[in-house]
Amino acid sequence: MKESMSKFMDATFDYVSWLLVIVVLGLIVVALYKTFYSLISLNLEGTLEEFLFVLILLEIYELLSLYLRHHHVSMRRVVELGILAIVRKLMVVKDYDSLNPLTLIGLALVIFALGWIYVNLNLKEGNQQE
């Protein structure tokens, strides 16, 4: 009973992952269109914002495809995605004065925590390879 339930849940999660891959690919196409449109209209801020969004979507696509291939996702890649998303948020903000100082402190703490996790994961991988 447990084994059949586990197989059912695994297959369901695979189908959901495939659906997410299709959605992410559609979002990538739309974001690339917006990126080129911003570039043509010489809107450099919009171009940078959309380009960073495309990078995030590509990273999500890579995570989903790795899961579908290996049924495992590296924590290091998830941390990289989190750092990229926060950096995009900070670069997109046009008026830092309108942000609450606690929001900026919170973002700084999240970046610090993700950086700490990333460094420790790299040190752990380095020790395992030796």
mmCIF file of C-alpha atoms in Angstrom:
data_model
loop_
_atom_site.group_PDB
_atom_site.id
_atom_site.type_symbol
_atom_site.label_atom_id
_atom_site.label_comp_id
_atom_site.label_asym_id
_atom_site.label_seq_id
_atom_site.Cartn_x
_atom_site.Cartn_y
_atom_site.Cartn_z
ATOM 1 C CA MET A 1 0.000 0.000 0.000
ATOM 2 C CA LYS A 2 2.759 2.446 0.949
ATOM 3 C CA GLU A 3 4.766 1.570 -2.146
ATOM 4 C CA SER A 4 1.844 2.115 -4.526
ATOM 5 C CA MET A 5 0.993 5.408 -2.808
ATOM 6 C CA SER A 6 4.614 6.491 -3.092
ATOM 7 C CA LYS A 7 4.701 5.641 -6.813
ATOM 8 C CA PHE A 8 1.431 7.515 -7.356
ATOM 9 C CA MET A 9 2.751 10.615 -5.559
ATOM 10 C CA ASP A 10 6.045 10.420 -7.454
ATOM 11 C CA ALA A 11 4.244 10.211 -10.807
ATOM 12 C CA THR A 12 1.928 13.061 -9.836
ATOM 13 C CA PHE A 13 4.871 15.232 -8.880
ATOM 14 C CA ASP A 14 6.553 14.408 -12.199
ATOM 15 C CA TYR A 15 3.428 15.523 -14.089
ATOM 16 C CA VAL A 16 3.242 18.725 -12.079
ATOM 17 C CA SER A 17 6.933 19.341 -12.772
ATOM 18 C CA TRP A 18 6.378 18.873 -16.517
ATOM 19 C CA LEU A 19 3.482 21.327 -16.362
ATOM 20 C CA LEU A 20 5.713 23.845 -14.577
ATOM 21 C CA VAL A 21 8.407 23.362 -17.231
ATOM 22 C CA ILE A 22 5.881 24.258 -19.934
ATOM 23 C CA VAL A 23 4.702 27.326 -17.992
ATOM 24 C CA VAL A 24 8.286 28.474 -17.374
ATOM 25 C CA LEU A 25 9.158 28.066 -21.063
ATOM 26 C CA GLY A 26 6.148 30.219 -21.975
ATOM 27 C CA LEU A 27 7.210 32.856 -19.447
ATOM 28 C CA ILE A 28 10.740 32.815 -20.869
ATOM 29 C CA VAL A 29 9.411 33.512 -24.371
ATOM 30 C CA VAL A 30 7.265 36.406 -23.100
ATOM 31 C CA ALA A 31 10.132 37.817 -21.007
ATOM 32 C CA LEU A 32 12.533 37.614 -23.970
ATOM 33 C CA TYR A 33 10.005 39.483 -26.109
ATOM 34 C CA LYS A 34 9.718 42.191 -23.424
ATOM 35 C CA THR A 35 13.513 42.347 -23.126
ATOM 36 C CA PHE A 36 13.992 42.956 -26.836
ATOM 37 C CA TYR A 37 11.112 45.441 -26.918
ATOM 38 C CA SER A 38 12.687 47.397 -24.030
ATOM 39 C CA LEU A 39 16.048 47.283 -25.776
ATOM 40 C CA ILE A 40 14.606 48.585 -29.040
ATOM 41 C CA SER A 41 12.786 51.412 -27.244
ATOM 42 C CA LEU A 42 16.063 52.270 -25.455
ATOM 43 C CA ASN A 43 14.567 51.677 -22.011
ATOM 44 C CA LEU A 44 17.731 50.467 -20.290
ATOM 45 C CA GLU A 45 16.136 50.033 -16.846
ATOM 46 C CA GLY A 46 13.336 47.945 -18.325
ATOM 47 C CA THR A 47 15.837 45.924 -20.343
ATOM 48 C CA LEU A 48 17.928 45.155 -17.253
ATOM 49 C CA GLU A 49 14.818 44.235 -15.260
ATOM 50 C CA GLU A 50 13.517 41.867 -17.941
ATOM 51 C CA PHE A 51 16.972 40.374 -18.576
ATOM 52 C CA LEU A 52 17.373 39.523 -14.894
ATOM 53 C CA PHE A 53 13.873 38.033 -14.931
ATOM 54 C CA VAL A 54 14.902 35.840 -17.896
ATOM 55 C CA LEU A 55 17.964 34.676 -15.932
ATOM 56 C CA ILE A 56 15.760 33.739 -12.969
ATOM 57 C CA LEU A 57 13.368 31.855 -15.239
ATOM 58 C CA LEU A 58 16.260 30.008 -16.886
ATOM 59 C CA GLU A 59 17.557 29.014 -13.463
ATOM 60 C CA ILE A 60 14.090 27.739 -12.501
ATOM 61 C CA TYR A 61 13.934 25.802 -15.778
ATOM 62 C CA GLU A 62 17.310 24.252 -15.023
ATOM 63 C CA LEU A 63 16.189 23.266 -11.508
ATOM 64 C CA LEU A 64 13.033 21.636 -12.861
ATOM 65 C CA SER A 65 14.902 19.769 -15.583
ATOM 66 C CA LEU A 66 17.484 18.536 -13.065
ATOM 67 C CA TYR A 67 14.697 17.292 -10.843
ATOM 68 C CA LEU A 68 13.009 15.486 -13.721
ATOM 69 C CA ARG A 69 16.296 13.815 -14.718
ATOM 70 C CA HIS A 70 17.727 12.925 -11.316
ATOM 71 C CA HIS A 71 14.830 13.370 -8.864
ATOM 72 C CA HIS A 72 17.189 15.501 -6.817
ATOM 73 C CA VAL A 73 17.922 19.217 -6.684
ATOM 74 C CA SER A 74 21.156 20.673 -5.353
ATOM 75 C CA MET A 75 20.700 23.075 -2.463
ATOM 76 C CA ARG A 76 23.518 25.161 -3.907
ATOM 77 C CA ARG A 77 21.447 25.915 -7.020
ATOM 78 C CA VAL A 78 18.431 26.899 -4.931
ATOM 79 C CA VAL A 79 20.604 29.315 -2.934
ATOM 80 C CA GLU A 80 21.984 30.795 -6.171
ATOM 81 C CA LEU A 81 18.429 31.334 -7.381
ATOM 82 C CA GLY A 82 17.488 33.074 -4.133
ATOM 83 C CA ILE A 83 20.481 35.394 -4.302
ATOM 84 C CA LEU A 84 19.742 36.247 -7.934
ATOM 85 C CA ALA A 85 16.102 37.022 -7.122
ATOM 86 C CA ILE A 86 17.033 39.353 -4.258
ATOM 87 C CA VAL A 87 19.679 41.123 -6.334
ATOM 88 C CA ARG A 88 17.070 41.627 -9.074
ATOM 89 C CA LYS A 89 14.682 43.092 -6.513
ATOM 90 C CA LEU A 90 17.320 45.509 -5.269
ATOM 91 C CA MET A 91 18.302 46.570 -8.791
ATOM 92 C CA VAL A 92 14.709 47.092 -9.912
ATOM 93 C CA VAL A 93 13.756 49.386 -7.014
ATOM 94 C CA LYS A 94 13.741 52.892 -8.401
ATOM 95 C CA ASP A 95 13.324 54.851 -5.148
ATOM 96 C CA TYR A 96 15.111 53.498 -2.101
ATOM 97 C CA ASP A 97 13.735 56.347 0.025
ATOM 98 C CA SER A 98 10.231 54.902 -0.335
ATOM 99 C CA LEU A 99 11.355 51.561 1.127
ATOM 100 C CA ASN A 100 11.007 50.884 4.803
ATOM 101 C CA PRO A 101 14.455 50.697 6.457
ATOM 102 C CA LEU A 102 13.431 47.410 8.068
ATOM 103 C CA THR A 103 12.782 45.997 4.587
ATOM 104 C CA LEU A 104 16.325 46.872 3.519
ATOM 105 C CA ILE A 105 17.743 45.386 6.712
ATOM 106 C CA GLY A 106 15.685 42.241 6.144
ATOM 107 C CA LEU A 107 16.931 41.917 2.557
ATOM 108 C CA ALA A 108 20.510 42.413 3.744
ATOM 109 C CA LEU A 109 20.070 39.692 6.374
ATOM 110 C CA VAL A 110 18.593 37.288 3.807
ATOM 111 C CA ILE A 111 21.497 37.959 1.425
ATOM 112 C CA PHE A 112 23.935 37.397 4.297
ATOM 113 C CA ALA A 113 22.226 34.133 5.295
ATOM 114 C CA LEU A 114 22.116 32.850 1.711
ATOM 115 C CA GLY A 115 25.764 33.807 1.227
ATOM 116 C CA TRP A 116 26.695 31.984 4.429
ATOM 117 C CA ILE A 117 24.821 28.879 3.281
ATOM 118 C CA TYR A 118 26.445 29.077 -0.169
ATOM 119 C CA VAL A 119 29.963 29.365 1.263
ATOM 120 C CA ASN A 120 29.381 26.490 3.677
ATOM 121 C CA LEU A 121 27.992 24.300 0.890
ATOM 122 C CA ASN A 122 31.071 25.051 -1.226
ATOM 123 C CA LEU A 123 33.378 24.266 1.711
ATOM 124 C CA LYS A 124 31.497 21.019 2.355
ATOM 125 C CA GLU A 125 31.783 20.020 -1.327
ATOM 126 C CA GLY A 126 35.487 20.913 -1.299
ATOM 127 C CA ASN A 127 36.118 18.719 1.753
ATOM 128 C CA GLN A 128 34.257 15.790 0.190
ATOM 129 C CA GLN A 129 36.334 15.965 -3.014
ATOM 130 C CA GLU A 130 39.665 15.800 -1.152
#
